[in-house]
Amino acid sequence: MPHLVNDTNQNTLLDYLENATKETTGRNGKRTFYAVTCYFDSEAVKTLANNINNALNEVQGQLIGFYVFVDIRDWFKYRGSKDELIQNICELTQLAENAIDFIPINFRNRLFHAKSYALVARKSRKQNRRRKGFVATTSGNLTKRGLGLDDESNIEFVEIANNPTSIEEFITIIEDIEKNNTVSEELLANHDNFLLALQIFSAGSFYHKWEGNLSNEVRFKLTLTNPGIKAFQAKNNPLFANYKNDSKSISRDPINLQRVFNDKPKPFPKRFWATYSIDTLLGRWVPIDIAYLVDDVLKNSVQPYIEEIKSITNSENLRGKIQEIKREVDEFKQNGYIKEEYDDIIHAWLDRIKKFRDNEELITLRIHNYEKVPEILDSSTRRLILKTFSQLRNQINMGSQLRGLKARIDRAITNDRYDIFEQELETLYKEAVETIKKHSQ
């Protein structure tokens, strides 16, 4: 008959399994235990194995096997070591390792949601003698809440059957499942590799490498007209001597911020990251102790660079550079080489320098381009989102002419309107589709 279990003042599912074990096992009875479950947790498994073994010992019986059949999806969520779990059960039950196993079950595209427990004797060699034991059909998973081990355990049903027919039918089902629905060795090996990767990566930190340098943030930029493009392309034109080409624009760093490294070299040797980190899809991976070293070096060494940069970019030191740029812009403008208005381009450049000078986080990133990704494997999503968003705002704030996705994000942030962002993403997607089409033609 069915029973409700795990409620207050009721027996737990584990109690029923222990009682059925003692009631269906005689002196010297050898039994194999089977657990069929959708979900499991390691503490519940160890408790179940220990208690079933103790119940058998009370009636002079013997546990000779312990097997757990579990849905493949839940097995793949398990982050512990299978070998360690088997070893724990060995110590609790004195079973040999080859008498314990966890068998992941895969019904393609469907959840293996069955829950059942059975204690089964070997089939007798004598004619017409059938297996002894019991089968428990239940709603309870092999978890602390399912077995009734938790203060807030689930309320479950269980029905115990000890007739030979039910036991034989259970074994037939188990054998069929094991034959047709167990997971391939290749898939299990891939999961083992995944667990190993987690163990390795959990022993370190990831670092993202940002592109750009100090000069990129304070470069003076000009947009060329068609005559300007032709003049720039002409060789040995002294007017463009200090400028670099960027398609239809030119730029240079009049204040040469990179000179901060002349007297004081960058925080890390040139080959440091090649030697002490490894490149991955998630960024450069660094062992935890070396990551602490990196953080410590940055914390203690970056401030002198920041102070020097602030000194180089103060108003007094910029005064001479401004006059120099004004003379260049005048000549560019007279020759019709640039599109910008005189005052606009100077003011925009000075504004960008001021923003950079006041943004110590961005200065640090340009001095040392690697930034630690915040606990990518196990942190809360909230921290990662907030950190990412902060950095995104820094990038956008430093931009002079925002285009594409950055422009859309900037408008969404400025107007505090996500619905605007959603609408503009649709437009941006259509533009991307057209871009791909043109590119493929």
Coordinates of C-alpha atoms in Angstrom, one line a residue:
M1 CA 0.0 0.0 0.0
P2 CA 1.2 3.6 -0.6
H3 CA 2.5 5.8 2.2
L4 CA 3.0 9.5 2.6
V5 CA 6.4 10.2 4.0
N6 CA 8.6 13.0 5.3
D7 CA 5.8 15.1 6.9
T8 CA 6.0 16.1 10.6
N9 CA 5.6 13.0 12.9
Q10 CA 5.8 10.7 9.9
N11 CA 8.5 8.3 9.0
T12 CA 10.9 9.4 6.3
L13 CA 11.5 7.7 3.0
L14 CA 14.8 6.6 4.3
D15 CA 13.1 5.0 7.3
Y16 CA 10.9 3.0 5.0
L17 CA 13.9 1.8 3.0
E18 CA 15.8 0.8 6.2
N19 CA 12.7 -1.1 7.6
A20 CA 12.1 -2.8 4.3
T21 CA 15.8 -3.9 4.2
K22 CA 15.6 -5.5 7.6
E23 CA 12.2 -7.1 6.9
T24 CA 13.2 -8.7 3.6
T25 CA 16.6 -10.0 4.5
G26 CA 17.4 -13.1 6.5
R27 CA 20.6 -14.3 8.2
N28 CA 23.5 -14.4 5.8
G29 CA 21.4 -12.8 3.1
K30 CA 23.5 -11.1 0.4
R31 CA 21.9 -8.1 -1.2
T32 CA 22.5 -5.6 -4.0
F33 CA 21.0 -2.1 -3.7
Y34 CA 19.8 -0.1 -6.7
A35 CA 18.7 3.5 -6.7
V36 CA 16.9 5.0 -9.7
T37 CA 16.7 8.8 -9.5
C38 CA 16.4 11.9 -11.6
Y39 CA 18.3 14.1 -9.1
F40 CA 20.9 13.3 -6.5
D41 CA 23.3 14.9 -4.1
S42 CA 26.4 13.3 -2.7
E43 CA 25.5 13.7 1.0
A44 CA 22.2 11.9 0.5
V45 CA 24.0 9.1 -1.5
K46 CA 26.5 8.5 1.3
T47 CA 23.8 8.6 4.0
L48 CA 21.7 6.1 2.1
A49 CA 24.6 3.7 1.5
N50 CA 25.7 3.8 5.1
N51 CA 22.2 3.3 6.5
I52 CA 21.3 0.4 4.2
N53 CA 24.6 -1.3 5.0
N54 CA 23.9 -0.8 8.8
A55 CA 20.4 -2.2 8.4
L56 CA 21.7 -5.3 6.7
N57 CA 24.3 -5.7 9.4
E58 CA 21.6 -5.6 12.1
V59 CA 20.0 -8.7 10.6
Q60 CA 23.3 -10.5 9.8
G61 CA 22.9 -9.7 6.1
Q62 CA 25.6 -8.4 3.7
L63 CA 25.6 -5.6 1.1
I64 CA 27.4 -6.9 -2.1
G65 CA 26.7 -4.1 -4.5
F66 CA 25.5 -0.5 -4.7
Y67 CA 24.4 1.1 -8.0
V68 CA 22.8 4.5 -8.7
F69 CA 21.1 5.2 -12.0
V70 CA 20.7 9.0 -12.6
D71 CA 19.6 11.3 -15.4
I72 CA 22.5 12.4 -17.5
R73 CA 21.6 16.1 -17.1
D74 CA 21.9 16.0 -13.3
W75 CA 25.0 13.9 -13.4
F76 CA 26.7 16.5 -15.6
K77 CA 25.8 19.2 -13.0
Y78 CA 27.7 17.3 -10.4
R79 CA 31.0 19.0 -9.8
G80 CA 32.6 16.5 -7.4
S81 CA 34.8 13.6 -8.3
K82 CA 33.1 10.3 -9.1
D83 CA 36.2 8.4 -7.9
E84 CA 36.2 10.2 -4.5
L85 CA 32.5 9.6 -4.1
I86 CA 32.9 5.9 -4.7
Q87 CA 35.9 5.8 -2.3
N88 CA 33.6 7.4 0.4
I89 CA 31.0 4.7 -0.1
C90 CA 33.8 2.0 0.1
E91 CA 34.9 3.3 3.4
L92 CA 31.3 3.4 4.7
T93 CA 30.2 0.0 3.5
Q94 CA 33.5 -2.0 3.1
L95 CA 32.4 -2.8 -0.5
A96 CA 35.0 -3.2 -3.2
E97 CA 35.3 -0.3 -5.7
N98 CA 34.1 -2.5 -8.6
A99 CA 30.9 -3.2 -6.6
I100 CA 29.9 0.5 -6.7
D101 CA 28.9 2.5 -9.7
F102 CA 27.0 5.6 -10.9
I103 CA 25.3 5.0 -14.2
P104 CA 24.2 8.2 -16.1
I105 CA 21.0 7.5 -18.2
N106 CA 20.2 9.3 -21.4
F107 CA 16.7 9.3 -23.0
R108 CA 17.3 11.5 -25.9
N109 CA 15.5 14.9 -25.6
R110 CA 13.6 13.6 -22.5
L111 CA 14.2 13.8 -18.8
F112 CA 14.8 10.5 -17.0
H113 CA 12.3 11.3 -14.2
A114 CA 11.9 7.9 -12.6
K115 CA 12.4 7.3 -8.9
S116 CA 12.7 3.8 -7.4
Y117 CA 14.8 1.9 -4.9
A118 CA 15.4 -1.8 -4.6
L119 CA 17.3 -4.3 -2.5
V120 CA 17.7 -7.5 -4.5
A121 CA 19.1 -10.9 -3.7
R122 CA 21.0 -13.0 -6.3
K123 CA 18.7 -15.2 -8.3
S124 CA 18.6 -18.7 -6.8
R125 CA 20.0 -21.6 -8.8
K126 CA 17.4 -23.8 -7.5
Q127 CA 14.5 -24.4 -9.8
N128 CA 11.4 -22.2 -9.4
R129 CA 13.2 -20.1 -6.7
R130 CA 13.0 -16.4 -7.4
R131 CA 14.7 -13.3 -6.1
K132 CA 14.1 -12.0 -2.6
G133 CA 14.1 -8.4 -1.6
F134 CA 11.9 -5.4 -2.2
V135 CA 11.2 -2.6 -4.7
A136 CA 10.2 0.8 -3.5
T137 CA 8.3 2.9 -6.1
T138 CA 8.3 6.6 -5.0
S139 CA 8.2 10.2 -5.9
G140 CA 11.4 10.9 -3.8
N141 CA 14.7 11.7 -5.5
L142 CA 18.0 10.6 -4.0
T143 CA 18.5 13.9 -2.3
K144 CA 18.4 15.1 1.3
R145 CA 14.9 16.5 0.8
G146 CA 13.7 13.5 -1.1
L147 CA 14.9 11.0 1.6
G148 CA 13.6 13.2 4.4
L149 CA 17.0 14.2 5.8
D150 CA 16.3 18.0 5.6
D151 CA 14.2 20.2 8.0
E152 CA 12.3 21.3 4.9
S153 CA 12.1 17.9 3.2
N154 CA 9.6 17.3 0.4
I155 CA 6.4 15.4 1.1
E156 CA 6.7 12.2 -1.0
F157 CA 4.8 9.0 -1.7
V158 CA 6.3 5.5 -1.5
E159 CA 5.0 2.0 -2.0
I160 CA 7.0 -1.1 -1.0
A161 CA 6.6 -4.3 -2.9
N162 CA 8.4 -7.5 -1.9
N163 CA 6.7 -10.0 -4.2
P164 CA 9.0 -11.9 -6.6
T165 CA 7.2 -10.7 -9.7
S166 CA 7.7 -7.0 -8.9
I167 CA 11.4 -7.6 -8.2
E168 CA 11.9 -9.6 -11.4
E169 CA 10.1 -6.8 -13.4
F170 CA 12.3 -4.2 -11.8
I171 CA 15.5 -6.1 -12.7
T172 CA 14.3 -6.5 -16.3
I173 CA 13.6 -2.8 -16.6
I174 CA 17.0 -2.0 -15.1
E175 CA 18.8 -4.3 -17.5
D176 CA 17.0 -2.9 -20.5
I177 CA 17.8 0.7 -19.5
E178 CA 21.4 -0.2 -18.9
K179 CA 21.6 -1.9 -22.3
N180 CA 19.9 0.8 -24.3
N181 CA 20.2 4.1 -22.5
T182 CA 23.5 4.4 -20.8
V183 CA 25.9 7.2 -21.9
S184 CA 28.8 6.6 -24.3
E185 CA 32.3 6.4 -22.9
E186 CA 33.3 9.3 -25.1
L187 CA 30.6 11.6 -23.6
L188 CA 31.6 10.5 -20.1
A189 CA 35.3 11.2 -20.9
N190 CA 34.3 14.7 -22.2
H191 CA 32.5 15.4 -18.9
D192 CA 35.6 14.2 -17.0
N193 CA 37.7 16.7 -19.0
F194 CA 35.2 19.4 -18.2
L195 CA 35.5 18.7 -14.4
L196 CA 39.3 18.8 -14.8
A197 CA 39.1 22.1 -16.6
L198 CA 37.0 23.5 -13.8
Q199 CA 39.5 22.3 -11.2
I200 CA 42.3 23.9 -13.1
F201 CA 40.7 27.2 -13.9
S202 CA 39.3 27.5 -10.4
A203 CA 42.9 27.7 -9.3
G204 CA 43.5 30.9 -11.1
S205 CA 42.0 34.0 -12.6
F206 CA 41.2 35.3 -16.1
Y207 CA 42.5 38.6 -17.5
H208 CA 41.1 40.4 -20.4
K209 CA 43.6 42.3 -22.6
W210 CA 42.3 45.8 -23.7
E211 CA 43.7 47.2 -27.0
G212 CA 45.3 50.6 -27.1
N213 CA 47.9 52.6 -25.2
L214 CA 48.4 55.9 -23.5
S215 CA 48.8 57.8 -26.8
N216 CA 45.6 56.4 -28.2
E217 CA 43.5 58.3 -25.6
V218 CA 45.0 61.7 -26.3
R219 CA 45.8 61.7 -29.9
F220 CA 44.9 64.8 -31.9
K221 CA 42.7 63.8 -34.8
L222 CA 41.7 65.5 -38.0
T223 CA 39.4 64.5 -40.8
L224 CA 40.8 65.0 -44.3
T225 CA 39.1 66.5 -47.3
N226 CA 39.8 65.0 -50.7
P227 CA 42.6 67.5 -51.4
G228 CA 43.9 66.7 -47.9
I229 CA 44.0 63.0 -48.7
K230 CA 45.9 63.6 -51.9
A231 CA 48.3 66.0 -50.1
F232 CA 48.9 63.4 -47.4
Q233 CA 49.6 60.7 -49.9
A234 CA 52.2 62.8 -51.7
K235 CA 55.7 61.9 -50.4
N236 CA 57.9 64.2 -48.3
N237 CA 55.2 66.7 -47.4
P238 CA 56.6 68.3 -44.2
L239 CA 53.2 69.5 -43.0
F240 CA 52.2 65.8 -42.3
A241 CA 55.5 64.7 -41.0
N242 CA 54.3 63.8 -37.5
Y243 CA 50.9 62.4 -38.5
K244 CA 49.8 58.9 -39.0
N245 CA 47.2 57.8 -41.5
D246 CA 43.9 56.3 -40.6
S247 CA 41.9 56.0 -43.8
K248 CA 40.3 59.4 -44.3
S249 CA 41.7 60.9 -41.1
I250 CA 45.2 61.6 -39.6
S251 CA 46.3 61.8 -36.0
R252 CA 49.3 62.3 -33.7
D253 CA 50.2 62.5 -30.1
P254 CA 51.5 66.1 -29.5
I255 CA 52.3 65.5 -25.8
N256 CA 53.9 62.1 -26.2
L257 CA 52.4 60.4 -23.2
Q258 CA 54.5 57.2 -23.9
R259 CA 57.5 59.1 -22.5
V260 CA 56.4 58.3 -19.0
F261 CA 58.0 54.9 -19.6
N262 CA 61.4 56.4 -20.5
D263 CA 62.6 56.7 -16.9
K264 CA 60.3 54.2 -15.3
P265 CA 59.6 51.1 -17.5
K266 CA 56.2 49.4 -17.7
P267 CA 55.1 47.4 -14.5
F268 CA 55.9 44.0 -16.1
P269 CA 58.8 42.6 -18.2
K270 CA 58.1 42.1 -21.9
R271 CA 57.9 38.3 -21.6
F272 CA 56.1 38.2 -18.3
W273 CA 52.6 37.3 -19.7
A274 CA 54.0 34.9 -22.3
T275 CA 55.8 33.0 -19.5
Y276 CA 53.3 33.1 -16.6
S277 CA 49.9 33.0 -18.3
I278 CA 48.1 31.2 -21.1
D279 CA 45.7 32.5 -23.7
T280 CA 42.1 31.1 -23.6
L281 CA 38.7 32.0 -25.0
L282 CA 37.9 33.6 -21.7
G283 CA 41.1 35.7 -21.6
R284 CA 44.6 35.2 -20.3
W285 CA 44.5 32.6 -17.5
V286 CA 46.9 33.2 -14.6
P287 CA 47.5 30.9 -11.6
I288 CA 46.1 32.4 -8.4
D289 CA 49.4 33.1 -6.7
I290 CA 50.7 34.9 -9.8
A291 CA 47.4 36.7 -10.1
Y292 CA 47.9 38.0 -6.5
L293 CA 51.4 39.1 -7.5
V294 CA 50.1 40.9 -10.6
D295 CA 47.5 42.7 -8.5
D296 CA 50.1 43.7 -5.9
V297 CA 52.5 45.0 -8.5
L298 CA 49.8 47.1 -10.1
K299 CA 48.5 48.4 -6.7
N300 CA 52.0 49.5 -5.6
S301 CA 53.4 50.8 -8.9
V302 CA 50.7 52.5 -10.9
Q303 CA 50.3 55.7 -8.9
P304 CA 53.7 57.3 -9.9
Y305 CA 52.6 56.9 -13.6
I306 CA 49.3 58.5 -12.9
E307 CA 50.9 61.5 -11.2
E308 CA 53.4 61.9 -14.0
I309 CA 50.6 61.8 -16.6
K310 CA 48.6 64.4 -14.7
S311 CA 51.6 66.6 -14.6
I312 CA 52.3 66.3 -18.3
T313 CA 48.6 67.1 -19.1
N314 CA 48.2 70.1 -16.8
S315 CA 47.2 73.4 -18.3
E316 CA 50.7 75.0 -18.1
N317 CA 52.4 72.1 -19.9
L318 CA 49.7 72.0 -22.6
R319 CA 49.9 75.7 -23.4
G320 CA 52.9 75.4 -25.7
K321 CA 51.3 72.4 -27.5
I322 CA 48.1 74.2 -28.0
Q323 CA 49.9 77.0 -29.9
E324 CA 51.8 74.4 -31.9
I325 CA 48.5 72.7 -32.9
K326 CA 46.8 76.0 -33.7
R327 CA 49.6 76.9 -36.2
E328 CA 49.2 73.4 -37.8
V329 CA 45.4 73.7 -38.0
D330 CA 45.6 77.2 -39.5
E331 CA 47.9 75.9 -42.3
F332 CA 45.7 72.8 -42.9
K333 CA 42.6 75.0 -43.0
Q334 CA 44.2 77.5 -45.4
N335 CA 45.0 74.7 -47.8
G336 CA 41.6 73.2 -47.5
Y337 CA 43.0 69.9 -46.2
I338 CA 40.6 69.4 -43.2
K339 CA 36.9 69.4 -42.5
E340 CA 36.8 70.4 -38.8
E341 CA 36.2 74.0 -37.6
Y342 CA 39.2 75.5 -35.9
D343 CA 37.8 76.1 -32.4
D344 CA 35.8 72.9 -32.3
I345 CA 38.7 70.6 -32.9
I346 CA 41.0 72.2 -30.3
H347 CA 38.3 72.3 -27.7
A348 CA 37.3 68.6 -28.4
W349 CA 40.9 67.6 -28.0
L350 CA 41.4 69.4 -24.7
D351 CA 38.1 68.0 -23.4
R352 CA 39.3 64.5 -24.2
I353 CA 42.6 65.0 -22.4
K354 CA 40.8 66.3 -19.3
K355 CA 38.4 63.3 -19.2
F356 CA 41.4 61.0 -19.5
R357 CA 43.4 62.8 -16.9
D358 CA 40.5 62.5 -14.4
N359 CA 39.8 58.8 -15.1
E360 CA 42.4 56.9 -13.1
E361 CA 40.8 53.5 -13.9
L362 CA 41.3 54.1 -17.6
I363 CA 44.8 55.4 -17.1
T364 CA 45.6 52.2 -15.3
L365 CA 44.3 50.1 -18.2
R366 CA 46.5 52.0 -20.6
I367 CA 49.6 51.6 -18.5
H368 CA 48.8 47.9 -18.0
N369 CA 46.4 46.5 -20.6
Y370 CA 45.3 43.5 -18.6
E371 CA 42.3 43.6 -16.3
K372 CA 41.1 40.8 -14.1
V373 CA 37.7 39.4 -15.1
P374 CA 35.7 39.3 -11.8
E375 CA 35.4 35.6 -10.7
I376 CA 34.0 34.4 -14.0
L377 CA 33.5 30.8 -12.9
D378 CA 31.6 31.2 -9.7
S379 CA 30.7 34.8 -8.9
S380 CA 27.2 36.2 -8.8
T381 CA 26.0 37.6 -12.2
R382 CA 25.3 40.9 -10.5
R383 CA 29.0 41.7 -9.8
L384 CA 30.0 40.7 -13.4
I385 CA 27.2 42.8 -15.0
L386 CA 28.0 45.9 -12.8
K387 CA 31.7 45.7 -13.5
T388 CA 31.2 45.2 -17.2
F389 CA 28.8 48.1 -17.4
S390 CA 31.1 50.4 -15.6
Q391 CA 33.9 49.7 -18.0
L392 CA 31.5 50.1 -20.9
R393 CA 30.6 53.6 -19.7
N394 CA 34.3 54.5 -19.5
Q395 CA 34.8 53.5 -23.1
I396 CA 31.8 55.5 -24.2
N397 CA 32.7 58.6 -22.2
M398 CA 36.1 58.7 -23.8
G399 CA 34.8 58.4 -27.3
S400 CA 34.7 61.5 -29.5
Q401 CA 32.6 60.2 -32.5
L402 CA 30.5 57.2 -31.4
R403 CA 29.1 55.0 -34.0
G404 CA 27.3 51.7 -34.3
L405 CA 26.5 49.8 -31.1
K406 CA 28.4 52.2 -28.9
A407 CA 26.3 55.1 -30.1
R408 CA 23.1 53.2 -29.4
I409 CA 24.3 52.3 -25.9
D410 CA 25.3 55.9 -25.2
R411 CA 21.8 57.1 -26.1
A412 CA 20.2 54.5 -23.9
I413 CA 22.4 55.4 -21.0
T414 CA 22.0 59.2 -21.5
N415 CA 18.2 58.9 -21.8
D416 CA 17.9 56.1 -19.2
R417 CA 15.5 54.3 -21.6
Y418 CA 16.0 50.6 -22.3
D419 CA 13.0 50.6 -24.7
I420 CA 14.9 53.1 -26.9
F421 CA 17.9 50.7 -26.9
E422 CA 15.7 47.8 -27.9
Q423 CA 14.3 49.7 -30.8
E424 CA 17.6 50.9 -32.0
L425 CA 19.1 47.4 -31.8
E426 CA 16.5 46.3 -34.3
T427 CA 17.7 49.0 -36.7
L428 CA 21.3 48.1 -36.0
Y429 CA 20.5 44.4 -36.8
K430 CA 19.0 45.4 -40.1
E431 CA 22.1 47.5 -41.0
A432 CA 24.3 44.5 -40.1
V433 CA 22.3 42.2 -42.4
E434 CA 22.7 44.6 -45.2
T435 CA 26.4 45.0 -44.5
I436 CA 26.9 41.2 -44.7
K437 CA 24.9 41.0 -47.9
K438 CA 27.1 43.7 -49.6
H439 CA 30.3 42.2 -48.3
S440 CA 29.3 38.8 -49.8
Q441 CA 28.4 40.1 -53.2

